[in-house]
PDB file of C-alpha atoms and ligand atoms in Angstrom:
ATOM      1  CA  MET A  25      93.172  33.767  87.863  1.00  0.00           C
ATOM      2  CA  PRO A  26      91.381  35.507  85.064  1.00  0.00           C
ATOM      3  CA  SER A  27      88.249  37.266  86.662  1.00  0.00           C
ATOM      4  CA  PRO A  28      85.052  37.029  84.561  1.00  0.00           C
ATOM      5  CA  SER A  29      83.426  40.227  85.303  1.00  0.00           C
ATOM      6  CA  SER A  30      79.778  38.138  85.918  1.00  0.00           C
ATOM      7  CA  ALA A  31      81.538  35.710  88.532  1.00  0.00           C
ATOM      8  CA  LEU A  32      78.975  34.067  90.573  1.00  0.00           C
ATOM      9  CA  LEU A  33      81.557  33.202  93.057  1.00  0.00           C
ATOM     10  CA  GLU A  34      84.942  35.044  93.477  1.00  0.00           C
ATOM     11  CA  ILE A  35      87.504  33.937  95.855  1.00  0.00           C
ATOM     12  CA  ARG A  36      90.546  35.962  96.622  1.00  0.00           C
ATOM     13  CA  GLY A  37      93.515  35.451  98.766  1.00  0.00           C
ATOM     14  CA  LEU A  38      91.795  32.901 100.903  1.00  0.00           C
ATOM     15  CA  ARG A  39      93.902  31.760 103.943  1.00  0.00           C
ATOM     16  CA  VAL A  40      92.872  29.027 106.401  1.00  0.00           C
ATOM     17  CA  ARG A  41      94.886  28.312 109.549  1.00  0.00           C
ATOM     18  CA  PHE A  42      94.176  25.262 111.781  1.00  0.00           C
ATOM     19  CA  GLY A  43      96.498  25.716 114.934  1.00  0.00           C
ATOM     20  CA  ALA A  44     100.148  25.983 113.419  1.00  0.00           C
ATOM     21  CA  GLN A  45      99.162  24.723 110.105  1.00  0.00           C
ATOM     22  CA  ASP A  46      98.534  26.857 106.954  1.00  0.00           C
ATOM     23  CA  VAL A  47      95.775  24.724 105.287  1.00  0.00           C
ATOM     24  CA  LEU A  48      94.990  27.234 102.505  1.00  0.00           C
ATOM     25  CA  ARG A  49      97.772  29.679 101.644  1.00  0.00           C
ATOM     26  CA  GLY A  50      96.163  32.417  99.496  1.00  0.00           C
ATOM     27  CA  VAL A  51      93.762  30.926  97.211  1.00  0.00           C
ATOM     28  CA  ASP A  52      92.043  32.320  94.276  1.00  0.00           C
ATOM     29  CA  LEU A  53      89.150  31.111  92.506  1.00  0.00           C
ATOM     30  CA  ASP A  54      86.330  32.360  90.083  1.00  0.00           C
ATOM     31  CA  VAL A  55      83.233  30.443  88.984  1.00  0.00           C
ATOM     32  CA  ALA A  56      80.848  31.879  86.516  1.00  0.00           C
ATOM     33  CA  PRO A  57      77.042  31.184  86.542  1.00  0.00           C
ATOM     34  CA  GLY A  58      76.241  27.600  84.980  1.00  0.00           C
ATOM     35  CA  GLU A  59      79.832  27.069  84.831  1.00  0.00           C
ATOM     36  CA  ILE A  60      81.557  23.467  85.977  1.00  0.00           C
ATOM     37  CA  VAL A  61      84.804  23.788  87.721  1.00  0.00           C
ATOM     38  CA  GLY A  62      86.930  20.986  88.949  1.00  0.00           C
ATOM     39  CA  VAL A  63      89.084  21.508  92.099  1.00  0.00           C
ATOM     40  CA  ILE A  64      91.775  18.804  91.971  1.00  0.00           C
ATOM     41  CA  GLY A  65      94.524  17.890  94.570  1.00  0.00           C
ATOM     42  CA  GLU A  66      95.922  15.055  96.478  1.00  0.00           C
ATOM     43  CA  THR A  67      94.776  14.256 100.132  1.00  0.00           C
ATOM     44  CA  GLY A  68      95.355  16.987 102.462  1.00  0.00           C
ATOM     45  CA  SER A  69      95.993  19.681  99.976  1.00  0.00           C
ATOM     46  CA  GLY A  70      93.009  21.572 101.441  1.00  0.00           C
ATOM     47  CA  LYS A  71      89.989  20.860  99.123  1.00  0.00           C
ATOM     48  CA  THR A  72      87.402  20.205 101.639  1.00  0.00           C
ATOM     49  CA  THR A  73      88.517  23.185 103.681  1.00  0.00           C
ATOM     50  CA  LEU A  74      88.072  25.235 100.570  1.00  0.00           C
ATOM     51  CA  ALA A  75      84.331  23.965 100.262  1.00  0.00           C
ATOM     52  CA  ARG A  76      83.709  24.233 103.822  1.00  0.00           C
ATOM     53  CA  SER A  77      84.871  27.874 103.806  1.00  0.00           C
ATOM     54  CA  VAL A  78      82.339  28.944 101.045  1.00  0.00           C
ATOM     55  CA  VAL A  79      79.533  27.391 103.040  1.00  0.00           C
ATOM     56  CA  GLY A  80      80.666  29.080 106.078  1.00  0.00           C
ATOM     57  CA  LEU A  81      81.574  25.869 108.058  1.00  0.00           C
ATOM     58  CA  VAL A  82      85.177  27.003 108.329  1.00  0.00           C
ATOM     59  CA  LYS A  83      86.384  30.409 109.380  1.00  0.00           C
ATOM     60  CA  PRO A  84      89.071  31.984 106.924  1.00  0.00           C
ATOM     61  CA  SER A  85      91.925  33.895 108.525  1.00  0.00           C
ATOM     62  CA  ALA A  86      92.220  36.293 105.694  1.00  0.00           C
ATOM     63  CA  GLY A  87      90.786  36.766 102.326  1.00  0.00           C
ATOM     64  CA  ALA A  88      87.438  37.235 100.372  1.00  0.00           C
ATOM     65  CA  ILE A  89      84.669  34.962  99.261  1.00  0.00           C
ATOM     66  CA  ARG A  90      82.327  36.922  97.242  1.00  0.00           C
ATOM     67  CA  TYR A  91      78.950  35.523  95.952  1.00  0.00           C
ATOM     68  CA  GLU A  92      77.416  37.768  93.346  1.00  0.00           C
ATOM     69  CA  ALA A  93      79.715  40.563  94.797  1.00  0.00           C
ATOM     70  CA  THR A  94      79.015  40.172  98.548  1.00  0.00           C
ATOM     71  CA  ASP A  95      81.875  39.204 100.611  1.00  0.00           C
ATOM     72  CA  LEU A  96      80.751  36.264 102.939  1.00  0.00           C
ATOM     73  CA  VAL A  97      83.695  36.415 105.167  1.00  0.00           C
ATOM     74  CA  ALA A  98      83.117  40.149 105.903  1.00  0.00           C
ATOM     75  CA  LEU A  99      79.139  39.342 106.674  1.00  0.00           C
ATOM     76  CA  GLY A 100      79.688  37.490 109.803  1.00  0.00           C
ATOM     77  CA  ASP A 101      78.230  34.266 110.825  1.00  0.00           C
ATOM     78  CA  GLY A 102      74.705  35.486 111.764  1.00  0.00           C
ATOM     79  CA  ARG A 103      74.062  37.616 108.649  1.00  0.00           C
ATOM     80  CA  ARG A 104      75.592  35.099 106.479  1.00  0.00           C
ATOM     81  CA  ARG A 105      73.334  32.392 107.650  1.00  0.00           C
ATOM     82  CA  ARG A 106      70.376  34.418 107.265  1.00  0.00           C
ATOM     83  CA  ALA A 107      71.411  35.842 103.834  1.00  0.00           C
ATOM     84  CA  PHE A 108      72.510  32.600 102.152  1.00  0.00           C
ATOM     85  CA  ARG A 109      71.972  29.359 104.346  1.00  0.00           C
ATOM     86  CA  ARG A 110      68.354  29.635 104.456  1.00  0.00           C
ATOM     87  CA  SER A 111      67.822  30.668 100.817  1.00  0.00           C
ATOM     88  CA  GLY A 112      69.782  27.419  99.908  1.00  0.00           C
ATOM     89  CA  ALA A 113      71.648  29.244  97.229  1.00  0.00           C
ATOM     90  CA  ILE A 114      74.793  27.779  97.807  1.00  0.00           C
ATOM     91  CA  GLN A 115      74.840  24.147  98.735  1.00  0.00           C
ATOM     92  CA  LEU A 116      77.456  21.537  99.561  1.00  0.00           C
ATOM     93  CA  VAL A 117      77.358  17.819  98.960  1.00  0.00           C
ATOM     94  CA  PHE A 118      79.318  16.301 101.581  1.00  0.00           C
ATOM     95  CA  GLN A 119      81.923  13.615 101.098  1.00  0.00           C
ATOM     96  CA  ASP A 120      80.917  10.253 102.101  1.00  0.00           C
ATOM     97  CA  PRO A 121      77.067  10.002 101.984  1.00  0.00           C
ATOM     98  CA  LEU A 122      76.804   7.051 104.337  1.00  0.00           C
ATOM     99  CA  ARG A 123      78.056   9.127 107.178  1.00  0.00           C
ATOM    100  CA  SER A 124      76.351  12.410 105.986  1.00  0.00           C
ATOM    101  CA  LEU A 125      72.715  10.877 105.469  1.00  0.00           C
ATOM    102  CA  ASP A 126      71.216  10.206 108.710  1.00  0.00           C
ATOM    103  CA  PRO A 127      70.937   6.365 108.781  1.00  0.00           C
ATOM    104  CA  GLY A 128      67.618   6.117 110.801  1.00  0.00           C
ATOM    105  CA  VAL A 129      65.681   8.960 108.926  1.00  0.00           C
ATOM    106  CA  ARG A 130      63.743   8.331 105.680  1.00  0.00           C
ATOM    107  CA  ILE A 131      65.011   9.606 102.370  1.00  0.00           C
ATOM    108  CA  SER A 132      61.944  11.883 102.234  1.00  0.00           C
ATOM    109  CA  GLN A 133      62.751  13.728 105.264  1.00  0.00           C
ATOM    110  CA  THR A 134      66.416  14.068 104.416  1.00  0.00           C
ATOM    111  CA  VAL A 135      65.761  15.496 100.836  1.00  0.00           C
ATOM    112  CA  THR A 136      63.198  17.824 102.148  1.00  0.00           C
ATOM    113  CA  GLU A 137      65.220  19.193 105.139  1.00  0.00           C
ATOM    114  CA  GLY A 138      66.378  22.421 103.136  1.00  0.00           C
ATOM    115  CA  LEU A 139      62.688  23.333 102.568  1.00  0.00           C
ATOM    116  CA  ALA A 140      61.456  22.650 105.937  1.00  0.00           C
ATOM    117  CA  VAL A 141      63.777  25.184 107.477  1.00  0.00           C
ATOM    118  CA  ARG A 142      62.343  27.960 105.138  1.00  0.00           C
ATOM    119  CA  GLY A 143      58.812  26.804 106.124  1.00  0.00           C
ATOM    120  CA  ARG A 144      56.773  28.273 103.282  1.00  0.00           C
ATOM    121  CA  LEU A 145      55.804  25.095 101.709  1.00  0.00           C
ATOM    122  CA  SER A 146      52.899  22.640 102.854  1.00  0.00           C
ATOM    123  CA  ALA A 147      53.836  19.046 103.195  1.00  0.00           C
ATOM    124  CA  ARG A 148      52.474  18.173  99.906  1.00  0.00           C
ATOM    125  CA  GLU A 149      54.424  20.803  98.177  1.00  0.00           C
ATOM    126  CA  ARG A 150      57.660  19.585  99.808  1.00  0.00           C
ATOM    127  CA  ARG A 151      56.842  15.968  98.823  1.00  0.00           C
ATOM    128  CA  MET A 152      56.543  17.311  95.375  1.00  0.00           C
ATOM    129  CA  GLU A 153      59.779  19.064  95.398  1.00  0.00           C
ATOM    130  CA  ALA A 154      61.660  15.991  96.936  1.00  0.00           C
ATOM    131  CA  GLU A 155      60.136  13.952  93.813  1.00  0.00           C
ATOM    132  CA  ARG A 156      61.296  16.556  91.424  1.00  0.00           C
ATOM    133  CA  ALA A 157      64.754  16.538  93.009  1.00  0.00           C
ATOM    134  CA  LEU A 158      65.023  12.722  93.046  1.00  0.00           C
ATOM    135  CA  ALA A 159      63.971  12.648  89.283  1.00  0.00           C
ATOM    136  CA  LEU A 160      66.654  15.299  88.224  1.00  0.00           C
ATOM    137  CA  VAL A 161      69.319  12.735  89.702  1.00  0.00           C
ATOM    138  CA  GLY A 162      67.610   9.714  87.924  1.00  0.00           C
ATOM    139  CA  LEU A 163      65.770   8.286  91.081  1.00  0.00           C
ATOM    140  CA  GLY A 164      62.217   7.039  91.491  1.00  0.00           C
ATOM    141  CA  PRO A 165      59.808   8.388  94.165  1.00  0.00           C
ATOM    142  CA  GLU A 166      59.606   4.914  95.570  1.00  0.00           C
ATOM    143  CA  LEU A 167      62.841   5.672  97.429  1.00  0.00           C
ATOM    144  CA  LEU A 168      61.373   8.385  99.441  1.00  0.00           C
ATOM    145  CA  GLU A 169      60.083   5.778 102.002  1.00  0.00           C
ATOM    146  CA  ARG A 170      63.408   4.052 102.536  1.00  0.00           C
ATOM    147  CA  ILE A 171      66.339   4.731 104.862  1.00  0.00           C
ATOM    148  CA  PRO A 172      69.887   5.097 103.547  1.00  0.00           C
ATOM    149  CA  GLY A 173      70.748   1.618 104.697  1.00  0.00           C
ATOM    150  CA  ASP A 174      68.240   0.145 102.343  1.00  0.00           C
ATOM    151  CA  ILE A 175      69.672   1.674  99.141  1.00  0.00           C
ATOM    152  CA  SER A 176      72.728   1.113  97.289  1.00  0.00           C
ATOM    153  CA  GLY A 177      75.993   3.206  97.687  1.00  0.00           C
ATOM    154  CA  GLY A 178      75.335   4.928  94.007  1.00  0.00           C
ATOM    155  CA  GLN A 179      71.795   5.741  94.922  1.00  0.00           C
ATOM    156  CA  ARG A 180      72.918   7.290  98.108  1.00  0.00           C
ATOM    157  CA  GLN A 181      75.432   9.501  96.400  1.00  0.00           C
ATOM    158  CA  ARG A 182      72.354  10.645  94.178  1.00  0.00           C
ATOM    159  CA  VAL A 183      70.302  11.333  97.290  1.00  0.00           C
ATOM    160  CA  ALA A 184      72.968  13.574  98.823  1.00  0.00           C
ATOM    161  CA  VAL A 185      72.861  15.319  95.376  1.00  0.00           C
ATOM    162  CA  ALA A 186      69.075  15.477  95.310  1.00  0.00           C
ATOM    163  CA  ARG A 187      69.172  16.717  99.023  1.00  0.00           C
ATOM    164  CA  ALA A 188      71.106  19.863  97.728  1.00  0.00           C
ATOM    165  CA  LEU A 189      69.021  20.400  94.548  1.00  0.00           C
ATOM    166  CA  VAL A 190      65.789  20.803  96.421  1.00  0.00           C
ATOM    167  CA  THR A 191      66.366  24.281  97.338  1.00  0.00           C
ATOM    168  CA  ARG A 192      67.158  24.999  93.506  1.00  0.00           C
ATOM    169  CA  PRO A 193      70.598  26.523  94.341  1.00  0.00           C
ATOM    170  CA  ARG A 194      72.440  28.512  91.844  1.00  0.00           C
ATOM    171  CA  LEU A 195      75.967  27.221  93.121  1.00  0.00           C
ATOM    172  CA  ILE A 196      76.698  23.523  94.150  1.00  0.00           C
ATOM    173  CA  LEU A 197      80.041  22.401  95.848  1.00  0.00           C
ATOM    174  CA  LEU A 198      80.587  18.508  95.662  1.00  0.00           C
ATOM    175  CA  ASP A 199      83.143  17.033  97.702  1.00  0.00           C
ATOM    176  CA  GLU A 200      84.458  13.964  95.965  1.00  0.00           C
ATOM    177  CA  PRO A 201      81.065  13.021  94.618  1.00  0.00           C
ATOM    178  CA  VAL A 202      82.243   9.829  92.880  1.00  0.00           C
ATOM    179  CA  SER A 203      85.170   8.496  94.644  1.00  0.00           C
ATOM    180  CA  ALA A 204      83.159   5.839  96.594  1.00  0.00           C
ATOM    181  CA  LEU A 205      81.491   4.528  93.369  1.00  0.00           C
ATOM    182  CA  ASP A 206      82.431   1.774  90.997  1.00  0.00           C
ATOM    183  CA  ALA A 207      83.370   2.916  87.353  1.00  0.00           C
ATOM    184  CA  SER A 208      79.906   2.444  85.921  1.00  0.00           C
ATOM    185  CA  ASN A 209      77.944   4.671  88.734  1.00  0.00           C
ATOM    186  CA  ARG A 210      80.869   6.987  88.461  1.00  0.00           C
ATOM    187  CA  GLY A 211      80.435   7.883  84.959  1.00  0.00           C
ATOM    188  CA  ALA A 212      76.743   7.833  85.215  1.00  0.00           C
ATOM    189  CA  LEU A 213      76.770  10.203  88.044  1.00  0.00           C
ATOM    190  CA  LEU A 214      79.142  12.770  86.201  1.00  0.00           C
ATOM    191  CA  ARG A 215      76.962  12.601  83.264  1.00  0.00           C
ATOM    192  CA  THR A 216      73.976  13.406  85.407  1.00  0.00           C
ATOM    193  CA  LEU A 217      75.938  16.286  86.869  1.00  0.00           C
ATOM    194  CA  GLY A 218      76.515  17.676  83.405  1.00  0.00           C
ATOM    195  CA  GLU A 219      72.857  17.505  82.597  1.00  0.00           C
ATOM    196  CA  LEU A 220      72.230  19.214  85.826  1.00  0.00           C
ATOM    197  CA  ARG A 221      74.150  22.220  84.674  1.00  0.00           C
ATOM    198  CA  ASP A 222      72.024  22.215  81.645  1.00  0.00           C
ATOM    199  CA  GLU A 223      68.674  21.788  83.140  1.00  0.00           C
ATOM    200  CA  LEU A 224      69.075  24.170  86.239  1.00  0.00           C
ATOM    201  CA  GLY A 225      71.627  26.724  84.935  1.00  0.00           C
ATOM    202  CA  ALA A 226      73.406  25.872  88.019  1.00  0.00           C
ATOM    203  CA  ALA A 227      77.235  26.373  88.561  1.00  0.00           C
ATOM    204  CA  LEU A 228      79.097  23.285  89.975  1.00  0.00           C
ATOM    205  CA  VAL A 229      82.318  22.988  91.750  1.00  0.00           C
ATOM    206  CA  ILE A 230      83.209  19.292  91.743  1.00  0.00           C
ATOM    207  CA  ILE A 231      86.142  18.413  94.289  1.00  0.00           C
ATOM    208  CA  SER A 232      88.219  15.404  93.397  1.00  0.00           C
ATOM    209  CA  HIS A 233      91.723  13.879  93.876  1.00  0.00           C
ATOM    210  CA  ASP A 234      91.289  12.284  90.406  1.00  0.00           C
ATOM    211  CA  LEU A 235      92.104  14.492  87.631  1.00  0.00           C
ATOM    212  CA  ALA A 236      91.368  11.808  85.050  1.00  0.00           C
ATOM    213  CA  SER A 237      87.604  11.324  86.115  1.00  0.00           C
ATOM    214  CA  MET A 238      87.191  15.090  85.358  1.00  0.00           C
ATOM    215  CA  ALA A 239      87.645  14.580  81.737  1.00  0.00           C
ATOM    216  CA  GLY A 240      84.613  15.501  79.507  1.00  0.00           C
ATOM    217  CA  VAL A 241      82.766  16.753  82.584  1.00  0.00           C
ATOM    218  CA  VAL A 242      84.114  20.094  83.823  1.00  0.00           C
ATOM    219  CA  ASP A 243      84.939  23.282  81.882  1.00  0.00           C
ATOM    220  CA  ARG A 244      87.919  24.115  83.838  1.00  0.00           C
ATOM    221  CA  VAL A 245      90.213  22.747  86.433  1.00  0.00           C
ATOM    222  CA  VAL A 246      92.119  24.207  89.478  1.00  0.00           C
ATOM    223  CA  VAL A 247      94.872  22.366  90.766  1.00  0.00           C
ATOM    224  CA  LEU A 248      95.440  22.744  94.467  1.00  0.00           C
ATOM    225  CA  TYR A 249      98.714  21.592  95.974  1.00  0.00           C
ATOM    226  CA  GLU A 250      99.706  22.106  99.752  1.00  0.00           C
ATOM    227  CA  GLY A 251      96.973  24.727 100.018  1.00  0.00           C
ATOM    228  CA  ALA A 252      97.557  26.866  96.822  1.00  0.00           C
ATOM    229  CA  VAL A 253      96.772  26.826  93.429  1.00  0.00           C
ATOM    230  CA  VAL A 254      99.601  25.660  91.118  1.00  0.00           C
ATOM    231  CA  GLU A 255      97.746  25.566  88.048  1.00  0.00           C
ATOM    232  CA  HIS A 256      94.204  26.570  86.437  1.00  0.00           C
ATOM    233  CA  GLY A 257      92.684  26.867  82.959  1.00  0.00           C
ATOM    234  CA  PRO A 258      90.397  25.081  80.570  1.00  0.00           C
ATOM    235  CA  ILE A 259      90.496  21.110  80.993  1.00  0.00           C
ATOM    236  CA  GLU A 260      91.639  20.662  77.521  1.00  0.00           C
ATOM    237  CA  ARG A 261      94.632  23.107  77.881  1.00  0.00           C
ATOM    238  CA  VAL A 262      95.571  21.481  81.074  1.00  0.00           C
ATOM    239  CA  PHE A 263      95.511  17.959  79.601  1.00  0.00           C
ATOM    240  CA  ALA A 264      97.401  18.825  76.490  1.00  0.00           C
ATOM    241  CA  ALA A 265      99.901  21.171  77.867  1.00  0.00           C
ATOM    242  CA  PRO A 266     100.054  21.096  81.715  1.00  0.00           C
ATOM    243  CA  GLU A 267     102.460  23.810  83.138  1.00  0.00           C
ATOM    244  CA  HIS A 268     103.182  22.596  86.724  1.00  0.00           C
ATOM    245  CA  GLU A 269     105.256  19.620  87.634  1.00  0.00           C
ATOM    246  CA  TYR A 270     102.539  18.350  89.988  1.00  0.00           C
ATOM    247  CA  THR A 271      99.922  18.363  87.374  1.00  0.00           C
ATOM    248  CA  ARG A 272     102.104  16.570  85.169  1.00  0.00           C
ATOM    249  CA  LEU A 273     102.607  13.791  87.650  1.00  0.00           C
ATOM    250  CA  LEU A 274      98.631  13.642  87.924  1.00  0.00           C
ATOM    251  CA  LEU A 275      98.388  13.226  84.345  1.00  0.00           C
ATOM    252  CA  ALA A 276     100.969  10.580  84.295  1.00  0.00           C
ATOM    253  CA  ALA A 277      98.888   8.608  86.488  1.00  0.00           C
ATOM    254  CA  ALA A 278      95.732   9.034  84.372  1.00  0.00           C
ATOM    255  CA  PRO A 279      94.574   6.210  82.179  1.00  0.00           C
ATOM    256  CA  ALA A 280      94.711   6.726  78.288  1.00  0.00           C
ATOM    257  CA  ALA A 281      90.887   6.574  78.063  1.00  0.00           C
ATOM    258  CA  ALA A 282      90.483   9.710  80.192  1.00  0.00           C
ATOM    259  CA  LEU A 283      93.192  11.777  78.158  1.00  0.00           C
ATOM    260  CA  ALA A 284      91.393  10.597  74.845  1.00  0.00           C
ATOM    261  CA  ALA A 285      87.972  11.890  76.328  1.00  0.00           C
ATOM    262  CA  VAL A 286      89.326  15.661  76.116  1.00  0.00           C
ATOM    263  CA  ALA A 287      91.476  15.273  73.039  1.00  0.00           C
TER     264      ALA A 287
HETATM  265  N1  ATP B 307      88.878  21.164 111.507  1.00  0.00           N
HETATM  266  C1  ATP B 307      90.292  21.043 111.471  1.00  0.00           C
HETATM  267  N2  ATP B 307      91.158  21.116 112.192  1.00  0.00           N
HETATM  268  C2  ATP B 307      92.461  20.892 112.240  1.00  0.00           C
HETATM  269  N3  ATP B 307      92.949  20.428 111.103  1.00  0.00           N
HETATM  270  C3  ATP B 307      92.216  20.108 110.169  1.00  0.00           C
HETATM  271  C4  ATP B 307      90.676  20.626 109.906  1.00  0.00           C
HETATM  272  N4  ATP B 307      90.137  20.351 109.028  1.00  0.00           N
HETATM  273  C5  ATP B 307      91.232  19.936 107.957  1.00  0.00           C
HETATM  274  N5  ATP B 307      92.277  19.935 108.883  1.00  0.00           N
HETATM  275  C6  ATP B 307      93.724  19.685 108.136  1.00  0.00           C
HETATM  276  O1  ATP B 307      93.917  20.487 107.086  1.00  0.00           O
HETATM  277  C7  ATP B 307      94.539  19.692 105.872  1.00  0.00           C
HETATM  278  C8  ATP B 307      93.674  19.749 104.854  1.00  0.00           C
HETATM  279  O2  ATP B 307      92.437  19.038 104.951  1.00  0.00           O
HETATM  280  P1  ATP B 307      91.272  18.873 103.958  1.00  0.00           P
HETATM  281  O3  ATP B 307      90.280  17.974 104.408  1.00  0.00           O
HETATM  282  O4  ATP B 307      90.988  20.323 103.386  1.00  0.00           O
HETATM  283  O5  ATP B 307      92.136  18.297 102.700  1.00  0.00           O
HETATM  284  P2  ATP B 307      91.541  17.656 101.312  1.00  0.00           P
HETATM  285  O6  ATP B 307      92.429  17.990 100.343  1.00  0.00           O
HETATM  286  O7  ATP B 307      89.965  17.618 101.265  1.00  0.00           O
HETATM  287  O8  ATP B 307      91.830  16.060 101.586  1.00  0.00           O
HETATM  288  P3  ATP B 307      91.153  14.457 101.507  1.00  0.00           P
HETATM  289  O9  ATP B 307      91.123  14.430  99.790  1.00  0.00           O
HETATM  290  O10 ATP B 307      91.740  13.535 102.027  1.00  0.00           O
HETATM  291  O11 ATP B 307      89.562  15.065 101.750  1.00  0.00           O
HETATM  292  C9  ATP B 307      94.829  18.342 106.454  1.00  0.00           C
HETATM  293  O12 ATP B 307      96.047  18.418 106.945  1.00  0.00           O
HETATM  294  C10 ATP B 307      93.855  18.141 107.710  1.00  0.00           C
HETATM  295  O13 ATP B 307      94.298  17.252 108.665  1.00  0.00           O
END
């Protein structure tokens, strides 16, 4: 993959093995500041494992994950946690917000969690940051007093994104952010993500099994197949002239409207 000299995230030769299974088999990925990259692949291709490796929830067996030129793999767990997790510079929005949001905990507490760990802000300041994060994803402050069971699926997904935004990250990985949403919520959330890049300058990595839903949203796509990158490039090029058979299959299943969106 071409290496922008100013890459925010630079993954090289990433390998992850679970037992006897090679789940990632030498993945390369670059993300520039403010860029939106789609990671596309069918179920089991290793997309979630890739995202979890970046935030330190999975230990790679080989390779490098460089964030602003610091290799997170080489740092080791403790130093990595101190350097990155507490700063909130890299955030992962988990798949399935119904499970990742604690059902008995108010939205206000969930959204401010990342700030509480850092401990520098007063309760009032944390509340203001939570309201700001909710506003960025198009939600009003009245939601802060509710629990996840009392809001809609679309709102839950937005709350999960707001929770990630509250630490003002420079890199946000989103694991299947729209797969559980209906078509109108899906389009609305994807548009919101595009606006976030513009407003915050954050780089986004959007993981999806659905290449069509990435049309008009991402700058580049990386196609993952059985733990390896089989194709990458600007979304217009991949849609117009897919190089790999697997990408062609994904496109054959895409609705015409999605293809028109990048034409
Ligand atoms: N902690 C784990 N222990 C053992 N195997 C795992 C673990 N996590 C993932 N796997 C296996 O690794 C492979 C890739 O899983 P992963 O969740 O990364 O795929 P995915 O592309 O995100 O799939 P999906 O779209 O269904 O979420 C699967 O075969 C899965 O069963």
